[in-house]
Short mmCIF file of C-alpha atoms and ligand atoms in Angstrom, two decimals:
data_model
loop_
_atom_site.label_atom_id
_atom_site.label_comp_id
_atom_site.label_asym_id
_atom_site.label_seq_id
_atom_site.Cartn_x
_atom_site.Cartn_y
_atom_site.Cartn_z
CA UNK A 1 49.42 29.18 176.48
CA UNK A 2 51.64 32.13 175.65
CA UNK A 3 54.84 30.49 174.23
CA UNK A 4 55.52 31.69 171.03
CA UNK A 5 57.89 29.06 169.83
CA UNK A 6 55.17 26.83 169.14
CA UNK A 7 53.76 26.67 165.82
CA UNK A 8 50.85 28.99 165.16
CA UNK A 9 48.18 26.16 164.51
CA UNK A 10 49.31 24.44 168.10
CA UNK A 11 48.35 28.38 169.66
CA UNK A 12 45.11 28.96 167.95
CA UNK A 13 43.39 26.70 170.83
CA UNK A 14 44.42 29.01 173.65
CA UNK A 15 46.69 32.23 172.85
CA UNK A 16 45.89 35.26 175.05
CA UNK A 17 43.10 33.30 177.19
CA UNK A 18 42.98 32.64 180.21
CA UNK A 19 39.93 30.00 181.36
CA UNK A 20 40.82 30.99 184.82
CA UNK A 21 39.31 34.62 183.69
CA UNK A 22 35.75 33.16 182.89
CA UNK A 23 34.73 30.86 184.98
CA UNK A 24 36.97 27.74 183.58
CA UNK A 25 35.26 27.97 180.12
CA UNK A 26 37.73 26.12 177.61
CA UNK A 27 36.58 28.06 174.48
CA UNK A 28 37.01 32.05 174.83
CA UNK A 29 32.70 33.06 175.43
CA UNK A 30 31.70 35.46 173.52
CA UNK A 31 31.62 39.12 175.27
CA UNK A 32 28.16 40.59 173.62
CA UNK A 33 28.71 44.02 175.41
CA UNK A 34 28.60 47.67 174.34
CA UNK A 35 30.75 48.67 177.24
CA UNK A 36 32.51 47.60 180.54
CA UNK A 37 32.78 48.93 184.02
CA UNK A 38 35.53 51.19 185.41
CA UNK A 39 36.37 50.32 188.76
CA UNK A 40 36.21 54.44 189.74
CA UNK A 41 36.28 56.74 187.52
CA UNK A 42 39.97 57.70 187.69
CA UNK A 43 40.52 53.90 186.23
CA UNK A 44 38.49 55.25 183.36
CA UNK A 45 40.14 58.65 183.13
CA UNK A 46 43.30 56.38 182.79
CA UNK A 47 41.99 54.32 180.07
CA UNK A 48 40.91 57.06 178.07
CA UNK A 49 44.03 59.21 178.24
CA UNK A 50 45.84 56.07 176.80
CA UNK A 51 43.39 55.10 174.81
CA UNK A 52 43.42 58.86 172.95
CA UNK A 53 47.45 58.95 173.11
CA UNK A 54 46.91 61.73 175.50
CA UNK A 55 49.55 60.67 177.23
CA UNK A 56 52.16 57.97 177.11
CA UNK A 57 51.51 54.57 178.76
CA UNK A 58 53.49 53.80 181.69
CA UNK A 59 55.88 50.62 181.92
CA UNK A 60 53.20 48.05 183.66
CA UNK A 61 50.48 49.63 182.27
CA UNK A 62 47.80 48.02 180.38
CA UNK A 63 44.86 50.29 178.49
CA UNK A 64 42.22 48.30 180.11
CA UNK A 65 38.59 47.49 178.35
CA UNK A 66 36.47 50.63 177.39
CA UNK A 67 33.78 50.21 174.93
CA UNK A 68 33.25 47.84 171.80
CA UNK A 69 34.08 50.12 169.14
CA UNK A 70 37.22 50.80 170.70
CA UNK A 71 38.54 46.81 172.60
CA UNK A 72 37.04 43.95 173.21
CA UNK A 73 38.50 40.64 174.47
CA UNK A 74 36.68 38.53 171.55
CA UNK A 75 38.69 41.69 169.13
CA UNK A 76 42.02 41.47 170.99
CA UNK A 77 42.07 37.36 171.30
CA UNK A 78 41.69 37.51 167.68
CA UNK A 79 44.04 40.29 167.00
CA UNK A 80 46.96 38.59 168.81
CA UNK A 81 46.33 34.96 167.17
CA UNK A 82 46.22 36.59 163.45
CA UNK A 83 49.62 38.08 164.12
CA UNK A 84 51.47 34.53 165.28
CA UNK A 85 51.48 33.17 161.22
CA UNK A 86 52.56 36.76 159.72
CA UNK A 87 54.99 37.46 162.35
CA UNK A 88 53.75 41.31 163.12
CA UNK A 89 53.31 42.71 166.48
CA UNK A 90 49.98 44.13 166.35
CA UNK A 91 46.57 43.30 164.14
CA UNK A 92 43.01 45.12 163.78
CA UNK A 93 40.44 42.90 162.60
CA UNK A 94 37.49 44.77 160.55
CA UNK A 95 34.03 44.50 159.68
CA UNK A 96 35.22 43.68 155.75
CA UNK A 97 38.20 43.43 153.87
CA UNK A 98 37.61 46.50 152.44
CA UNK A 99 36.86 48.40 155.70
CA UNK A 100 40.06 46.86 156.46
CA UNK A 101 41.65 48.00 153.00
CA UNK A 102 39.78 51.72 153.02
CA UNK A 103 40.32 52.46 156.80
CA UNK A 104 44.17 51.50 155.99
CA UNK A 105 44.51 53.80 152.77
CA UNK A 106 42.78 56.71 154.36
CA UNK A 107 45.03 56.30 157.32
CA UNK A 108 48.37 56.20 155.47
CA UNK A 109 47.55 58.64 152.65
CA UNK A 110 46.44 62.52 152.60
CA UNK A 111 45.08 64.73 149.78
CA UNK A 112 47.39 65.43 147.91
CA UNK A 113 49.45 62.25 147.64
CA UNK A 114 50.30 59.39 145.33
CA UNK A 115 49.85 56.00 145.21
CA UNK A 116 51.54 53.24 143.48
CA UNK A 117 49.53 49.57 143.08
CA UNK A 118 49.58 46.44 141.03
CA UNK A 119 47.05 45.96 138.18
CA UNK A 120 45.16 44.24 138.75
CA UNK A 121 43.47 44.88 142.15
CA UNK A 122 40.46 43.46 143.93
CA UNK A 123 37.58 45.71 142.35
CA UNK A 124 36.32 46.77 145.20
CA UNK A 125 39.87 48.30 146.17
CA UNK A 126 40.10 49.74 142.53
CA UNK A 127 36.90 51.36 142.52
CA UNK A 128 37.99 52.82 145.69
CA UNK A 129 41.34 54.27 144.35
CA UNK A 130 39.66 55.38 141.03
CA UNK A 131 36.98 57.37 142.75
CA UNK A 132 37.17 58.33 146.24
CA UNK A 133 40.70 58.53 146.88
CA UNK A 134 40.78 60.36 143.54
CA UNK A 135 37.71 63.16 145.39
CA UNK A 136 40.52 63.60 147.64
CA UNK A 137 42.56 64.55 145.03
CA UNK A 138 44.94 61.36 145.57
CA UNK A 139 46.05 60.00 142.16
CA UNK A 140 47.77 56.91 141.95
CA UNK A 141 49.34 55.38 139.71
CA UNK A 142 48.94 51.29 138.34
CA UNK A 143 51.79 48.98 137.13
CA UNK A 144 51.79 45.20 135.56
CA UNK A 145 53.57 42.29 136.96
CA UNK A 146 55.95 41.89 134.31
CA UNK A 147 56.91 46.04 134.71
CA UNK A 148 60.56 46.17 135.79
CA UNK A 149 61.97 48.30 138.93
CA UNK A 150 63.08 51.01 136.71
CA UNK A 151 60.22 51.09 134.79
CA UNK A 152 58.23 51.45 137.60
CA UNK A 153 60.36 53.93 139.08
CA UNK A 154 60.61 56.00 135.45
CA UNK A 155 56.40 55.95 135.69
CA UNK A 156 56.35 57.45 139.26
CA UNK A 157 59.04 59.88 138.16
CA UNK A 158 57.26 60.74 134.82
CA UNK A 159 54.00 62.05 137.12
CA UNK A 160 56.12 65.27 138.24
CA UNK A 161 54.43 64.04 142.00
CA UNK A 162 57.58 61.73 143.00
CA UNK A 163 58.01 63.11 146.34
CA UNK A 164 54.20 62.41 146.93
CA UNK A 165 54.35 58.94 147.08
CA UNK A 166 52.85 58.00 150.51
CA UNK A 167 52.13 54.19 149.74
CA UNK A 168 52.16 51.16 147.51
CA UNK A 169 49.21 49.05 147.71
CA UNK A 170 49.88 45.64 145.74
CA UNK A 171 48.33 42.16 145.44
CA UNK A 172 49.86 38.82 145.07
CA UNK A 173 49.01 36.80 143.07
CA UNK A 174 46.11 38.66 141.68
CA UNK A 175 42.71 38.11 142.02
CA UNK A 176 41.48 36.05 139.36
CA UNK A 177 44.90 35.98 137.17
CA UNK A 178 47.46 34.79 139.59
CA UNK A 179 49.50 37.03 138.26
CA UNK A 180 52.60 37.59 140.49
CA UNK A 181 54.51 40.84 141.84
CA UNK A 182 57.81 40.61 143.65
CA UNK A 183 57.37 41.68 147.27
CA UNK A 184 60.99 42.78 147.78
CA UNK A 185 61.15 44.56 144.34
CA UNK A 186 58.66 46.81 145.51
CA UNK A 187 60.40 47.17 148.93
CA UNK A 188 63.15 48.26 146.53
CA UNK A 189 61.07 51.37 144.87
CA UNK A 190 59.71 52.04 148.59
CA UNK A 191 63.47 52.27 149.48
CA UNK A 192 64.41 54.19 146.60
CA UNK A 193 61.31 56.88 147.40
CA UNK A 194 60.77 57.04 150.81
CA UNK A 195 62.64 60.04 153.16
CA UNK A 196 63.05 60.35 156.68
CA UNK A 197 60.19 62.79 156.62
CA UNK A 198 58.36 60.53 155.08
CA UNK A 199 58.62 56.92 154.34
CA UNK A 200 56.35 54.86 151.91
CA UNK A 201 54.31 52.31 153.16
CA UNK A 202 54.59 49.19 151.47
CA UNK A 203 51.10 47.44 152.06
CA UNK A 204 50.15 43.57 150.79
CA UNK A 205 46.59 41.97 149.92
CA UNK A 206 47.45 38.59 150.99
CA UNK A 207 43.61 37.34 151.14
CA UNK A 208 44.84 34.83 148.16
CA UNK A 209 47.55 33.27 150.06
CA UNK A 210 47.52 33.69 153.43
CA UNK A 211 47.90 33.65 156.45
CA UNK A 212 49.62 30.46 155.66
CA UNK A 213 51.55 30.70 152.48
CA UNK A 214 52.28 33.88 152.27
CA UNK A 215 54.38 36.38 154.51
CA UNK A 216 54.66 39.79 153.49
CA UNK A 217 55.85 41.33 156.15
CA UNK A 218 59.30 38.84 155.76
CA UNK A 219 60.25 40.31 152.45
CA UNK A 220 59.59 43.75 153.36
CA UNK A 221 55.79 45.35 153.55
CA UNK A 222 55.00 46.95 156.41
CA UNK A 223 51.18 45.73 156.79
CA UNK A 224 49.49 43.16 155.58
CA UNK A 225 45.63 43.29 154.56
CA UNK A 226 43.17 40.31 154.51
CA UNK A 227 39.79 39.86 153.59
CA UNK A 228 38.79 37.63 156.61
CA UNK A 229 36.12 36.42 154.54
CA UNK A 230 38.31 34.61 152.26
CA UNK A 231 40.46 31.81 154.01
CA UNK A 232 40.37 33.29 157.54
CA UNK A 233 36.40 32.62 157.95
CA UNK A 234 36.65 30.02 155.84
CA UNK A 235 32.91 28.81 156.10
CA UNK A 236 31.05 31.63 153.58
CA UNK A 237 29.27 32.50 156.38
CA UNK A 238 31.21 36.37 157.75
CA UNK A 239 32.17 38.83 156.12
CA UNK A 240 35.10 40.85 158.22
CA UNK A 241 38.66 42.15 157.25
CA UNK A 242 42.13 42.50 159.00
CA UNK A 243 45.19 44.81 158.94
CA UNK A 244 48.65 43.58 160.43
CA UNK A 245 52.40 45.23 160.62
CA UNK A 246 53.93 47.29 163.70
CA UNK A 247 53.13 48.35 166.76
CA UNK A 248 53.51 51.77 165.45
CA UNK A 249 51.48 52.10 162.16
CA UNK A 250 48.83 49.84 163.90
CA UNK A 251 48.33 52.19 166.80
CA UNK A 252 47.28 55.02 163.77
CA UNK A 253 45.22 52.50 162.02
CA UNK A 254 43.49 51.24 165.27
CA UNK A 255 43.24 55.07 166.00
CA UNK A 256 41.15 56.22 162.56
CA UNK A 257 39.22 52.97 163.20
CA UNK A 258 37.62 53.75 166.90
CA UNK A 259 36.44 57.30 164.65
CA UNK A 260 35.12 55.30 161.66
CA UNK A 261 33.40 52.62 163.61
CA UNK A 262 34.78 49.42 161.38
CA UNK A 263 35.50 47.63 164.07
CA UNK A 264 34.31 43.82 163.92
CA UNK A 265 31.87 43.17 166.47
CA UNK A 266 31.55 40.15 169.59
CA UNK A 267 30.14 37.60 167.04
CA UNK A 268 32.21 38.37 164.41
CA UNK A 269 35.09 37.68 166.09
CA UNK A 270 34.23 35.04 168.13
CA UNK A 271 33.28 33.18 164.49
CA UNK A 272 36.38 33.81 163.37
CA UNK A 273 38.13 32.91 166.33
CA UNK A 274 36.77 29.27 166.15
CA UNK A 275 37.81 29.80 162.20
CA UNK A 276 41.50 29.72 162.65
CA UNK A 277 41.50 26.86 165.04
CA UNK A 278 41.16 24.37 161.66
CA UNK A 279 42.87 26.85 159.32
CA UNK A 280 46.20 24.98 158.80
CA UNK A 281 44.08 22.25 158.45
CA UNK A 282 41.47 23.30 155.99
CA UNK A 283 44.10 25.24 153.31
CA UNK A 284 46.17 22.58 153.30
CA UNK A 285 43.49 19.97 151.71
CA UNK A 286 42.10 22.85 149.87
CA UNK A 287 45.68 23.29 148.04
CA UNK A 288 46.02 19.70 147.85
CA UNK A 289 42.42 19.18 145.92
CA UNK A 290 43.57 21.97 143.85
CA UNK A 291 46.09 19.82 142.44
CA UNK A 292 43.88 17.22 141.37
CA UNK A 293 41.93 20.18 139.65
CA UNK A 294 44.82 21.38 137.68
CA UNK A 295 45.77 18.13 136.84
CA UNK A 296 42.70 17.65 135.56
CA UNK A 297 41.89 21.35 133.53
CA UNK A 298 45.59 20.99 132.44
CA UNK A 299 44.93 17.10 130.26
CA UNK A 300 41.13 18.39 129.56
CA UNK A 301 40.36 18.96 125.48
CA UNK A 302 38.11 21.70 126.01
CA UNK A 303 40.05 23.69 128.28
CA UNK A 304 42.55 27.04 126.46
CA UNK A 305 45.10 27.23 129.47
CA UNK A 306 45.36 27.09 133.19
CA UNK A 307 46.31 29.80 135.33
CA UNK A 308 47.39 28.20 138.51
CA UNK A 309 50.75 28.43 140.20
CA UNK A 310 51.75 24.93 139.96
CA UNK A 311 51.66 25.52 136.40
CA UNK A 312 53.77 28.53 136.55
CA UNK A 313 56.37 26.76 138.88
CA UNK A 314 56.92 24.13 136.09
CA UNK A 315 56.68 25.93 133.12
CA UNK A 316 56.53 30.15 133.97
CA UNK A 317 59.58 32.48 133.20
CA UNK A 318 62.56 32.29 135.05
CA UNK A 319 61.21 35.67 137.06
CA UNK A 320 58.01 34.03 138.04
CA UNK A 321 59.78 30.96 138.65
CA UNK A 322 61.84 32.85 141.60
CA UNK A 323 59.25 34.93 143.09
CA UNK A 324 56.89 31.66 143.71
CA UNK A 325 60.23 29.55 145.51
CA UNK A 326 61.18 33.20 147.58
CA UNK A 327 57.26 33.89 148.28
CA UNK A 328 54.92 31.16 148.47
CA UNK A 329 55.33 27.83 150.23
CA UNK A 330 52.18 26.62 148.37
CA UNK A 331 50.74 26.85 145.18
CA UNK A 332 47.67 27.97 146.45
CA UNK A 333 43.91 26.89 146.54
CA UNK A 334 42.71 28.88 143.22
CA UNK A 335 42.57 28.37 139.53
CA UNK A 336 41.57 30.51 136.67
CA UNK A 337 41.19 28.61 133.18
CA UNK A 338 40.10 29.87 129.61
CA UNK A 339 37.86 27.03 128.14
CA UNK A 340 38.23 26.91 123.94
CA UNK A 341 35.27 29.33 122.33
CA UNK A 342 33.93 31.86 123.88
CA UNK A 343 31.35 33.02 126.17
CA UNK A 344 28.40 30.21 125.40
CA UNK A 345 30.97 27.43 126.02
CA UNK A 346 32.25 29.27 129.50
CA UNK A 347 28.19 29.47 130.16
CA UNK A 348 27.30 26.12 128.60
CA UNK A 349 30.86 24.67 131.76
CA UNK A 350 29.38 27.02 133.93
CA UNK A 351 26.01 26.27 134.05
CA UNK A 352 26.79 22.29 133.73
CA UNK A 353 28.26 22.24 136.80
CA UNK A 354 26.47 20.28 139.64
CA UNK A 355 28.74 20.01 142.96
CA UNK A 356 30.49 23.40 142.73
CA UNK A 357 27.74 26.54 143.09
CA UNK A 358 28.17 29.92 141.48
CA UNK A 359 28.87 32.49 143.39
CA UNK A 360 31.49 35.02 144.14
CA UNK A 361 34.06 34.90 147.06
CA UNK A 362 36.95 31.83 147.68
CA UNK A 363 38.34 29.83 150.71
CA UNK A 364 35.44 28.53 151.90
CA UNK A 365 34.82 24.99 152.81
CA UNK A 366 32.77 24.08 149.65
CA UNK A 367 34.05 24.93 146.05
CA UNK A 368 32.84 28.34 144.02
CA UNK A 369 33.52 28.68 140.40
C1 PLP B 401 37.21 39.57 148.83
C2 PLP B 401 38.42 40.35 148.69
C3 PLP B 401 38.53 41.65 149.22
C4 PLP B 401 37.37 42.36 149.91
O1 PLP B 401 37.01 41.76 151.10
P1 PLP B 401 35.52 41.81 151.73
O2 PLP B 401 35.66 40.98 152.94
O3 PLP B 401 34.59 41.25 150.70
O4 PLP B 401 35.22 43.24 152.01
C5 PLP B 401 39.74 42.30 149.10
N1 PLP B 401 40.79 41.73 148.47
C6 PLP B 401 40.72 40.50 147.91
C7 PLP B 401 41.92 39.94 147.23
C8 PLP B 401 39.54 39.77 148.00
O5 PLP B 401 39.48 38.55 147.45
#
């Protein structure tokens, strides 16, 4: 079922399978194989001179299956379903989010260059910028969520390294804050930087809101990262990663990812493949217990404040106010709260609790604090 005016939750059943391909099987099997045959070997010489962008692909075409690391039905089936919610026309799934994240940077960026991202990050992607990308001599550069445009723009201007700027990474709303950053504001400094030469890439973490509530790619980015792990998987039970945005900077991204081997493999992607079947499904009772949550943290004695975006739709400047109606058509699954005293009473909450485990991670089907 290829028809693309359904809604994405009808298509995650069936997109880009055909039963008639294996044997009538309803569900997509799972293709636990290194490699595939050629037919001859100038079928293979084909696929590899695609496949390298030795030369260009010819009209009816199609780079057929090679080797694991570089396709893989279970890969591409997933590929093509993540895409449907975000609107893009071409995904990579990864091993992690931050393969996904790392693989991306490395691609878009080149010693030398600067970056721009929101503060603050996903640690694992600011440990990342602060010391590797920084080996490769590419600085960056960090702004708040309440910095203005021109601010920003005055910071980037202010390193002496304007025309450098290859990307801006950002997160919204930010992992554990919910702080938010307006998507089309930084499409605005991209604008306002980028050349023919060479234009900035705008890219968005959307692991806290998406693939549902969130589109990036509608108000301007030009790829959108996920930690698969998050919502996507959905069970705490992968760990995998995926990049989305145009055919074009997907084809480089794909490219540096068949050379560093991130690539999810069969079972991965067949997990997450039965994942997204009940993903509609499972967010939106995981935003609607959140409510009762909030409701709950917001009347509760012992609790400071509430970080959650239904909070900041009621009673959040007028700013935050506008980027949650333009952005989000949820308020989300997660909530940060500061309970009164300090770190024994957090402890004294944390350790009280009975139902809800401790762990890292989110978007699973049981509850983490
Ligand atoms: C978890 C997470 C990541 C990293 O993803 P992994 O799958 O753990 O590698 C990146 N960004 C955000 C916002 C996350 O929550």
């Amino acid at each position: 079922m290829d028809d693309k005016s359904l809604h994405p939750e009808s298509l995650m059943m069936s997109y880009g399978y055909s039963p008639s391909l294996s044997e009538g099987s309803i569900k997509c099997p799972i293709f636990q194989t290194s490699t595939f045959v050629f037919k001859n070997a100038m079928e293979g010489k084909n696929f590899f001179e695609i496949a390298y962008g030795i030369r260009e692909q010819e009209k009816d075409e199609e780079l057929g299956l090679i080797y694991s690391r570089l396709n893989n039905p279970n890969l591409e089936i997933l590929e093509n379903r993540l895409c449907l919610w975000d609107g893009a026309e071409e995904g990579a799934v990864f091993e992690s989010g931050m393969s996904a994240i790392t693989t991306t940077m490395l691609e878009v960026m080149s010693p030398g260059d600067l970056l721009l991202f929101s503060h603050p990050v996903y640690g694992g992607t600011d440990h990342f910028i602060h010391n590797y990308l920084k080996k490769l001599n590419i600085e960056s550069v960090g702004f708040m969520a309440n910095e203005s445009k021109e601010d920003i723009i005055a910071k980037i201007e202010k390193t002496g390294r304007a025309d450098k700027l290859t990307m801006i990474h950002i997160e919204t709303p930010a992992n554990p804050t919910n702080a938010l950053i307006d998507i089309e504001m930084c499409a605005e400094i991209k604008a306002h930087f980028s050349t023919e030469e060479k234009p900035v890439i705008l890219s968005v973490d959307n692991t806290y809101m998406g693939p549902l509530w969130q589109h990036p790619l509608k108000h301007g980015a030009d790829l959108v990262l996920y930690s698969a792990t998050k919502y996507i998987g959905g069970h705490s039970d992968v760990v995998a990663g995926a990049c989305l945005g145009s055919k074009e900077l997907m084809q480089r991204i794909k490219g540096l990812r068949t050379f560093l081997g991130g690539m999810t493999g069969p079972w991965t992607a067949w997990l997450l493949m039965r994942s997204v079947e009940t993903l509609k499904v499972r967010m939106d009772q995981q935003a609607k217990n959140a409510v009762k949550v909030a409701e709950f943290l917001n009347e509760h004695p012992k609790v400071e404040k509430v970080y959650y975006l239904g909070n900041t739709a009621k009673f959040g400047t007028d700013a935050d106010k506008e980027i949650i109606k333009r952005q989000f058509s949820s308020y989300g699954a997660m909530i940060a709260f500061d309970v009164k005293g300090g770190e024994k009473e957090a402890f004294q909450f944390l350790d009280s609790l009975r139902l809800i485990k401790l762990a890292v991670s989110l978007g699973g089907t049981e509850s983490l604090a």
